[in-house]
PDB file of C-alpha atoms in Angstrom:
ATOM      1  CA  UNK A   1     -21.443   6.008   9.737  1.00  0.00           C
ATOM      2  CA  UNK A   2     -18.594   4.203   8.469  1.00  0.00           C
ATOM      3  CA  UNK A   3     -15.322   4.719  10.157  1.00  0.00           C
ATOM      4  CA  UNK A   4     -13.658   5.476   6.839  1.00  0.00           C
ATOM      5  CA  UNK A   5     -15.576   6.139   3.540  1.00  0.00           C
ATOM      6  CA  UNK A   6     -14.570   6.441  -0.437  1.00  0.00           C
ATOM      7  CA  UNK A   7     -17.795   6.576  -1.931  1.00  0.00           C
ATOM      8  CA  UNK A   8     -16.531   7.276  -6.013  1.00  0.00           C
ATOM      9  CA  UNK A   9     -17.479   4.411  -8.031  1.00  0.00           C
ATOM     10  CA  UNK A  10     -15.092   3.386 -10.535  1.00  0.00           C
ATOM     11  CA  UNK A  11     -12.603   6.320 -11.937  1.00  0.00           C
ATOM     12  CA  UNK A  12     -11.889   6.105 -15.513  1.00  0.00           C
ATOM     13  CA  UNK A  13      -8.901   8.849 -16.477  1.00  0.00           C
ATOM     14  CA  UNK A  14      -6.952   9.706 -19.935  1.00  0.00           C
ATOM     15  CA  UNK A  15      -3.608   8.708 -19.949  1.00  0.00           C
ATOM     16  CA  UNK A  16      -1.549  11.915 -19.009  1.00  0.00           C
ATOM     17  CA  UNK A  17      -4.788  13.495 -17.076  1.00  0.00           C
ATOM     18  CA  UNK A  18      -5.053  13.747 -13.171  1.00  0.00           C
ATOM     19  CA  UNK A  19      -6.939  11.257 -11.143  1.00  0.00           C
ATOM     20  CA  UNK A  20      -8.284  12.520  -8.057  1.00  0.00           C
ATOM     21  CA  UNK A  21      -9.358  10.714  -5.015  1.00  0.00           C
ATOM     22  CA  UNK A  22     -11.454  11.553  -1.765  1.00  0.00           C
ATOM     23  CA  UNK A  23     -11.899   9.592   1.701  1.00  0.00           C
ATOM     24  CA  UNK A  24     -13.415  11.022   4.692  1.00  0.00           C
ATOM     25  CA  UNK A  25     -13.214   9.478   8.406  1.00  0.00           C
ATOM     26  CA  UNK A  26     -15.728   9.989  11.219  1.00  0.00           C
ATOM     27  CA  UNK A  27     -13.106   9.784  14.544  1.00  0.00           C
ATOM     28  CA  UNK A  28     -12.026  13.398  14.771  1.00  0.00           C
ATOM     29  CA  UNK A  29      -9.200  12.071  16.825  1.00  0.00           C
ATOM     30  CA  UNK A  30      -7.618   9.960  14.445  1.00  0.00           C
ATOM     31  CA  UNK A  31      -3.960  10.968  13.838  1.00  0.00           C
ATOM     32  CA  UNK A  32      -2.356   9.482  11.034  1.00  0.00           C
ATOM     33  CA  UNK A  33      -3.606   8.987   7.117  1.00  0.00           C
ATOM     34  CA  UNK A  34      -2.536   6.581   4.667  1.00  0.00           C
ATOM     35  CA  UNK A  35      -3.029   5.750   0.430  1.00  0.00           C
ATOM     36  CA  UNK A  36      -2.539   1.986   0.003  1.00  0.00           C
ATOM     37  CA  UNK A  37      -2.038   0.848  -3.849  1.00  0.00           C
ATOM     38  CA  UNK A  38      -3.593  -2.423  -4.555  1.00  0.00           C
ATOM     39  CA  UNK A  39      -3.375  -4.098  -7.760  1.00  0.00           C
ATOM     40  CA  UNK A  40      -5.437  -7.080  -8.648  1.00  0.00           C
ATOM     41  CA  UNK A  41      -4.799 -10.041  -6.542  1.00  0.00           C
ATOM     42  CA  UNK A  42      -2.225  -8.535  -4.882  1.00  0.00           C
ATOM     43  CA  UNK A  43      -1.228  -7.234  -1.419  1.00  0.00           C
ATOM     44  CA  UNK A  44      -1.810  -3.718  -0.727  1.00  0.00           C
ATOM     45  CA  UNK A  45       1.131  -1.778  -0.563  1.00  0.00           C
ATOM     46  CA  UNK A  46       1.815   2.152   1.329  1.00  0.00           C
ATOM     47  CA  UNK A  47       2.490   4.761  -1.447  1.00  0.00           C
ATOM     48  CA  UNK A  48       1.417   7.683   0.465  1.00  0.00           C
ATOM     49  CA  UNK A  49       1.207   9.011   4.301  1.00  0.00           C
ATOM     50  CA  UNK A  50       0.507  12.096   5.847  1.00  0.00           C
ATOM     51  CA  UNK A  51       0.144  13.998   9.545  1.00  0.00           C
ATOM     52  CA  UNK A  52      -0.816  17.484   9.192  1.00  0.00           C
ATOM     53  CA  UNK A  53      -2.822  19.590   7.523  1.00  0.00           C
ATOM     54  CA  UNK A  54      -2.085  20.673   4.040  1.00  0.00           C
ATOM     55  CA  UNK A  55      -0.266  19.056   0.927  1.00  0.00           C
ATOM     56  CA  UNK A  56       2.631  16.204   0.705  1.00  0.00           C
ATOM     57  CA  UNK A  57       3.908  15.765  -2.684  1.00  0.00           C
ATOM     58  CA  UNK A  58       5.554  12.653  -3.879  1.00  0.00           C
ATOM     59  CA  UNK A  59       6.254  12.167  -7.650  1.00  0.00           C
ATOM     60  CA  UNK A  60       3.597  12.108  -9.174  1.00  0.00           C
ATOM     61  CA  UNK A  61       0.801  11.746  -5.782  1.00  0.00           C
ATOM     62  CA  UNK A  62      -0.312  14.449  -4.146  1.00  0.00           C
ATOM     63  CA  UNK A  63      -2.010  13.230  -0.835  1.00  0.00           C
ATOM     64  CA  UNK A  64      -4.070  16.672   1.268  1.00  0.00           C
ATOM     65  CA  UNK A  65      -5.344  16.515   4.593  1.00  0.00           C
ATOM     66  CA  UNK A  66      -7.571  18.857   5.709  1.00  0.00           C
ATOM     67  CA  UNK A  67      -8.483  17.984   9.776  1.00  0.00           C
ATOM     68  CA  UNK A  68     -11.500  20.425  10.142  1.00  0.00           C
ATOM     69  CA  UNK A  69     -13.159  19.007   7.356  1.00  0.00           C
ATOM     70  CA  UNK A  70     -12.580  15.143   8.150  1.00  0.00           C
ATOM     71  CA  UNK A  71     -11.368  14.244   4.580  1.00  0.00           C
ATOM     72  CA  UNK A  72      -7.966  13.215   3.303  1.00  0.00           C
ATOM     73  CA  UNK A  73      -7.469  13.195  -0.504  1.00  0.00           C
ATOM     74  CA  UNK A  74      -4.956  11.592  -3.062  1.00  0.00           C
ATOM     75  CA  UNK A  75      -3.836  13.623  -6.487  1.00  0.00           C
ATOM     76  CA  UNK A  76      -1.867  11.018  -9.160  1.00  0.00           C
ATOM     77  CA  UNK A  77      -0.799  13.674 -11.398  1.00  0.00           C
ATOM     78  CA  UNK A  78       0.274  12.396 -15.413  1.00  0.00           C
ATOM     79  CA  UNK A  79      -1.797   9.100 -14.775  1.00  0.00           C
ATOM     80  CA  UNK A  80       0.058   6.241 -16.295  1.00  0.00           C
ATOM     81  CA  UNK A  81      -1.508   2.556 -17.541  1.00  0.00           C
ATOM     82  CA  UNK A  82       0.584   0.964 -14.620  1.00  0.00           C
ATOM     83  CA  UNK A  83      -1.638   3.566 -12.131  1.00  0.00           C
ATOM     84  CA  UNK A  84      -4.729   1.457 -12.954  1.00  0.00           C
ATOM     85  CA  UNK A  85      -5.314  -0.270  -9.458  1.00  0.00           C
ATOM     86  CA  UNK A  86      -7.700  -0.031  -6.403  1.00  0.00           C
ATOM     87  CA  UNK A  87      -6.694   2.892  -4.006  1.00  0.00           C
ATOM     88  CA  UNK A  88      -7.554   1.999  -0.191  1.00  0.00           C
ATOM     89  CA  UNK A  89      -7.559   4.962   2.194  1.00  0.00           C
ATOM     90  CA  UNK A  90      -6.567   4.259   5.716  1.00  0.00           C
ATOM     91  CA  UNK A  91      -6.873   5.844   9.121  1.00  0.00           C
ATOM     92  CA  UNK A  92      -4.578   5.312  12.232  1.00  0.00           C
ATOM     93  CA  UNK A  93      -7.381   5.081  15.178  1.00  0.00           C
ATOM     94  CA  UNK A  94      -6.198   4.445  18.203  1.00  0.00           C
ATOM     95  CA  UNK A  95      -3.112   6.095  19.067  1.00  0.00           C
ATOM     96  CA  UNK A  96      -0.075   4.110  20.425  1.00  0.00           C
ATOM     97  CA  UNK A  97      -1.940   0.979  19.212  1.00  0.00           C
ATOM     98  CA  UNK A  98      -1.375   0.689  15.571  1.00  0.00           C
ATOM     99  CA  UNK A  99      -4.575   0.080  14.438  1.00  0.00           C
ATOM    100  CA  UNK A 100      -5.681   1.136  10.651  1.00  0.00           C
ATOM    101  CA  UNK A 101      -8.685   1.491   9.939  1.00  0.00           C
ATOM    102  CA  UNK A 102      -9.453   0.683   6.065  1.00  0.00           C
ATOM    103  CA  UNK A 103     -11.986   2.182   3.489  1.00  0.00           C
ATOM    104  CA  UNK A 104     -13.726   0.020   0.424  1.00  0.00           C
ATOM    105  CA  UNK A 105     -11.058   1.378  -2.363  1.00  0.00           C
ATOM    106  CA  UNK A 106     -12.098   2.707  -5.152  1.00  0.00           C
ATOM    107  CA  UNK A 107     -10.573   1.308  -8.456  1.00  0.00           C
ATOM    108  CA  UNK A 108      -8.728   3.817 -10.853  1.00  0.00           C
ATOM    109  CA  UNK A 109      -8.732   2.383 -14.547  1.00  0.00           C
ATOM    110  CA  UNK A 110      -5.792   4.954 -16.586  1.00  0.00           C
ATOM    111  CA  UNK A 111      -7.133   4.609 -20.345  1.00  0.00           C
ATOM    112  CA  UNK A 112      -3.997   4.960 -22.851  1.00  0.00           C
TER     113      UNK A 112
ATOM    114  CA  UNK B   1      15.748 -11.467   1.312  1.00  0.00           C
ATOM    115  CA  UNK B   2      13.463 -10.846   4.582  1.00  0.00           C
ATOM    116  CA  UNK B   3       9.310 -10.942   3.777  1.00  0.00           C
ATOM    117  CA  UNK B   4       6.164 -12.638   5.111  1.00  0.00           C
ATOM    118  CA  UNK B   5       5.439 -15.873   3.671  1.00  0.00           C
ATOM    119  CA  UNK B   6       1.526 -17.195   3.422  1.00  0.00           C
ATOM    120  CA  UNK B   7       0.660 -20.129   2.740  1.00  0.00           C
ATOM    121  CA  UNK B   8      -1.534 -21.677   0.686  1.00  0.00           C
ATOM    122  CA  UNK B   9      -2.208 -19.333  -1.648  1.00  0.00           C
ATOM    123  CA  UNK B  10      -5.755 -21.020  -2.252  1.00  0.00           C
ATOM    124  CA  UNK B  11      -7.542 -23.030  -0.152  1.00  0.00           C
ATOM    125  CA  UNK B  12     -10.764 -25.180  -0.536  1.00  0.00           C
ATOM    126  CA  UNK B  13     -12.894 -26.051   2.559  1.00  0.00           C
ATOM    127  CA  UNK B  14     -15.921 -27.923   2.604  1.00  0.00           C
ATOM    128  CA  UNK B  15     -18.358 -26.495   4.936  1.00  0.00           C
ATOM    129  CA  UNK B  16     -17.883 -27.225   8.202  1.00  0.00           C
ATOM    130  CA  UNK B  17     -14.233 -27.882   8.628  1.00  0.00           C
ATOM    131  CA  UNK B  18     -11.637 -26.252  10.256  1.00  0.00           C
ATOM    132  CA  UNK B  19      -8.707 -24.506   8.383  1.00  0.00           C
ATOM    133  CA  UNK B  20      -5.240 -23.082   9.533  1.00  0.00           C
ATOM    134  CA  UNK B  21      -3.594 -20.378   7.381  1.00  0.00           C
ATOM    135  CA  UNK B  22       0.181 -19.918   7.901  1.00  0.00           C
ATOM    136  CA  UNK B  23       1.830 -16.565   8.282  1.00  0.00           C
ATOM    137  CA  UNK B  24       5.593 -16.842   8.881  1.00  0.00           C
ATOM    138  CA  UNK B  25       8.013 -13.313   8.758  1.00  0.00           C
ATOM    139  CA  UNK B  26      11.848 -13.316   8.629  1.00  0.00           C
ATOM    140  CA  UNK B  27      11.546  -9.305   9.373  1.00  0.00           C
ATOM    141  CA  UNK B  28      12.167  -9.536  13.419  1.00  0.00           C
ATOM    142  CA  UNK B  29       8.865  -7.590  13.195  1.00  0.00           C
ATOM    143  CA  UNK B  30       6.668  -7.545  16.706  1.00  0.00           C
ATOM    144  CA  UNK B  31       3.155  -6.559  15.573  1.00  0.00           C
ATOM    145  CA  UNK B  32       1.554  -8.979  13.303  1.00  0.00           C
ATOM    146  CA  UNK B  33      -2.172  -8.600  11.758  1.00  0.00           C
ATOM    147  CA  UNK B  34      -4.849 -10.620  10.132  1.00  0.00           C
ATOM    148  CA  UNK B  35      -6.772  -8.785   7.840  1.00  0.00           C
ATOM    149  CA  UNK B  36      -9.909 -10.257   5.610  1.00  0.00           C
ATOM    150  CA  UNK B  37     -11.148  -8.909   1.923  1.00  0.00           C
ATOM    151  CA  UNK B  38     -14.074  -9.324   0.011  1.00  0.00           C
ATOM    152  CA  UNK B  39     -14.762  -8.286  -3.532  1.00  0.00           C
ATOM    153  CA  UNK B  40     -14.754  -4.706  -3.689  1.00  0.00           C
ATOM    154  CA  UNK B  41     -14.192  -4.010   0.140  1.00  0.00           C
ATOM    155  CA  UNK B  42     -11.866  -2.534   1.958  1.00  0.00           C
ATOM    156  CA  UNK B  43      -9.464  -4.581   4.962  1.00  0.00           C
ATOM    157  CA  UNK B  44     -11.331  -5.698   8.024  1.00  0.00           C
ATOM    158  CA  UNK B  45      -9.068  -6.749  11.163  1.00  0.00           C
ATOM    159  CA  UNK B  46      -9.901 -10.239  12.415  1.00  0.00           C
ATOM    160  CA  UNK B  47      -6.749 -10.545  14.768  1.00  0.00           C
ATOM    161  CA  UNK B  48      -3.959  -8.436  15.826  1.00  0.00           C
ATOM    162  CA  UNK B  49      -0.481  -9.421  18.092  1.00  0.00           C
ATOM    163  CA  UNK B  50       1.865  -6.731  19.168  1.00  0.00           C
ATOM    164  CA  UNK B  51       4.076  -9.129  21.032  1.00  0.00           C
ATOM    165  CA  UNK B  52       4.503 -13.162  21.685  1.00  0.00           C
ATOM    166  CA  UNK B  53       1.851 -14.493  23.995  1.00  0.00           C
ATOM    167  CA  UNK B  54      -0.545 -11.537  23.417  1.00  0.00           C
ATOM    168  CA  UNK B  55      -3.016 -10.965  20.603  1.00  0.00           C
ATOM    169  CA  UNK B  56      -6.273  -8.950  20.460  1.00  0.00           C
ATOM    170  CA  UNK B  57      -9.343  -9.513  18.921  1.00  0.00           C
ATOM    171  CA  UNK B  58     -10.209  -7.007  16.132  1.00  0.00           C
ATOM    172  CA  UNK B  59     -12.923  -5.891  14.571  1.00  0.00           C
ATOM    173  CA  UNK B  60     -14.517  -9.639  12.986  1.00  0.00           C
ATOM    174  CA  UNK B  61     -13.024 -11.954  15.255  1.00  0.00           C
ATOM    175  CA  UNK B  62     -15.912 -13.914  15.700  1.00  0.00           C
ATOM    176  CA  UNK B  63     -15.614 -17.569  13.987  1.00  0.00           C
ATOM    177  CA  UNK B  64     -11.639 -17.148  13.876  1.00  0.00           C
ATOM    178  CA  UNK B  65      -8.447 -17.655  15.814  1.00  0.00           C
ATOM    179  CA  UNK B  66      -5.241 -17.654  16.264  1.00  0.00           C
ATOM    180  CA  UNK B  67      -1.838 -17.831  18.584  1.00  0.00           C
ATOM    181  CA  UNK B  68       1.495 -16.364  18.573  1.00  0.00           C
ATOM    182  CA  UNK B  69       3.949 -18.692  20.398  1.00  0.00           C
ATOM    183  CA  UNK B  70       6.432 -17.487  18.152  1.00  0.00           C
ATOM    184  CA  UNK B  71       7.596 -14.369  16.852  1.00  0.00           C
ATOM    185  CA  UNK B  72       8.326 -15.108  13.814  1.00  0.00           C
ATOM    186  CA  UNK B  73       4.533 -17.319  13.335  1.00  0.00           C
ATOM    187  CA  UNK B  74       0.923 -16.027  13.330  1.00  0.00           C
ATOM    188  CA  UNK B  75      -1.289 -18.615  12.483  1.00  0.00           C
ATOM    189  CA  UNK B  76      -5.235 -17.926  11.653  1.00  0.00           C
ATOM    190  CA  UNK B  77      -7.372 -20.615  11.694  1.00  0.00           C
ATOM    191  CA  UNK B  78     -11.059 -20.307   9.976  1.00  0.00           C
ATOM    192  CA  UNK B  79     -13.682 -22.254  12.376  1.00  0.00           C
ATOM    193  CA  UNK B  80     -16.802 -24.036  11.614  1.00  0.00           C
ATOM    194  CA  UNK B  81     -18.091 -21.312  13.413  1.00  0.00           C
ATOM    195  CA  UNK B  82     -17.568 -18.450  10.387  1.00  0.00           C
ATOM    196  CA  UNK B  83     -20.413 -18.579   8.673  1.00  0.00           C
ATOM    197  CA  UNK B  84     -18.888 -16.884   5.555  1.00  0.00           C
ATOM    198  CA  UNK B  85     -15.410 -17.853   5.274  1.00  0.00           C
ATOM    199  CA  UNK B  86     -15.029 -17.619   1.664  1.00  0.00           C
ATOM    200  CA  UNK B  87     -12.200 -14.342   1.099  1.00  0.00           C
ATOM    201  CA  UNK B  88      -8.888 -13.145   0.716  1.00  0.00           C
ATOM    202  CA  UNK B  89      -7.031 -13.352   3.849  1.00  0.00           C
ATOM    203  CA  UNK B  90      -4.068 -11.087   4.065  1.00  0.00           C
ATOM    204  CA  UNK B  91      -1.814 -11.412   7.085  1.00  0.00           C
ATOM    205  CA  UNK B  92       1.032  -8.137   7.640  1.00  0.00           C
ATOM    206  CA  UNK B  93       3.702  -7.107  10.462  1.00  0.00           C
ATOM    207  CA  UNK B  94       4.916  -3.793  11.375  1.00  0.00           C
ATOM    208  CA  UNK B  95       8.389  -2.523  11.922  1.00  0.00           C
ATOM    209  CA  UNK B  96       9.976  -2.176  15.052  1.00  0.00           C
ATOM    210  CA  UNK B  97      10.309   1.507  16.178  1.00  0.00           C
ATOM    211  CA  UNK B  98       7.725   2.917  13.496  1.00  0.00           C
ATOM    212  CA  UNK B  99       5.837   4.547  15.803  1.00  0.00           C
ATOM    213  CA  UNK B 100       2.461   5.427  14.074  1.00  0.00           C
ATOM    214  CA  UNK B 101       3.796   5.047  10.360  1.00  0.00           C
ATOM    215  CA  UNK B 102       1.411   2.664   9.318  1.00  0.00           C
ATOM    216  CA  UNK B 103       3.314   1.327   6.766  1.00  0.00           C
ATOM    217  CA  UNK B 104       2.134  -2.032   6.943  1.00  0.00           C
ATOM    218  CA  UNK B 105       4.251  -4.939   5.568  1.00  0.00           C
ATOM    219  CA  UNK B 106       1.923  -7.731   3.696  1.00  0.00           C
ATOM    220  CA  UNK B 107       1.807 -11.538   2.377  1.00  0.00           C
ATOM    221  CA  UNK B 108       0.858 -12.574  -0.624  1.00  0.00           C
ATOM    222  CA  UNK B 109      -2.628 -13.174   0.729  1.00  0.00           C
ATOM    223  CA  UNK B 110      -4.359 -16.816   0.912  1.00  0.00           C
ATOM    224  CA  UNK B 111      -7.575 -16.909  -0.868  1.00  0.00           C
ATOM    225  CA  UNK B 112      -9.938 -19.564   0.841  1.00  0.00           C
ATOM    226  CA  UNK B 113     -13.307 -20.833  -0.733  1.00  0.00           C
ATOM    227  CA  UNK B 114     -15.503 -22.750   1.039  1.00  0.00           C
ATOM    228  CA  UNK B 115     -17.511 -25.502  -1.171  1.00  0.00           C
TER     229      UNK B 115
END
């Protein structure tokens, strides 16, 4: 078992509609949760974090962490062209170390 | 304006030469990271430093390495020994004082193919 997974394959969305993404991680001990955006060619960059249980609302992202369950999810509500990028989940591991831990991504194509 | 610099942003290597990718930061950050990509994966830690003189292997270290004589350097250099060097190396730091944030700082990225 992977230590973080986003199994979706490619997400197509309207332009306007919400785009929803899931990750799930396998260390029940893991403490911190992450959404990197990362367009094209680019560097990955932190548009989301979150530390408890329950919803954190930025904008237009939604990120919910649910701890019993092992899964962490991102919302981008009103999905714009510029949303259209690969979304990489990542876990903190070790504690006091730093360490992420990164899904695959999965790519989010916004349709206008 | 403070950042991390990579360079080169590509690279060609025949097989079975040795490589050095540059990472310099102006952020007076202590942890620095090397990170590799492949098409449609996620980031993989080769190399990790949370101070000068100290580094840690990762989770794919094998065929790679690297020093840290400075703070401001972390150099990662590709051996003979990877056997599948071609990929998108991304190399980040992390703020002083941020805990357990996460919030990575990254490159550019150097993209090396081997030939």
């Amino acid at each position: 078992q992977k230590e973080v997974e986003q199994n979706s394959g490619p997400l197509s969305v309207p332009e306007g509609a919400i785009a929803s993404l899931n990750c799930t991680y396998s260390d029940r001990g893991s403490q911190s949760f992450f959404w990197y955006r990362q367009y094209s060619g680019k560097s990955p960059e932190l548009i989301m974090s979150i530390y408890s249980n329950g919803d954190k609302e930025d904008g237009r992202f939604t990120a919910q962490l649910n701890k019993a369950s092992q899964y962490v999810s991102l919302l981008i509500r009103d999905s714009q062209p510029s949303d259209s990028a690969t979304y990489l989940c990542a876990v903190l591991r070790y504690y006091g170390n730093n360490r992420l831990a990164f899904g695959k991504g999965n790519q989010v194509v916004v349709i206008p | 304006d403070g950042g991390i610099t990579q360079s080169p942003k590509y690279l060609f290597r025949k097989e079975g030469q040795n490589v050095t990718l540059s990472c310099e930061q102006n952020l007076n950050h202590d942890a620095m990271y090397w990170y590799r990509q492949d098409p449609g994966q996620g980031l993989r830690l080769i190399y990790y430093s949370q101070i000068v003189n100290d580094f840690q292997k990762g989770d794919i270290a094998e065929g790679y390495s690297v020093s840290r004589e400075k703070k401001e350097s972390f150099p990662l250099t590709v051996t003979s020994a990877q056997k599948n060097p071609t990929a998108f190396y991304l190399c980040a730091s992390l703020p002083p004082g941020s805990g357990n944030t996460g919030e990575l700082f990254f490159g550019e990225g150097s993209r090396l193919t081997v030939l």
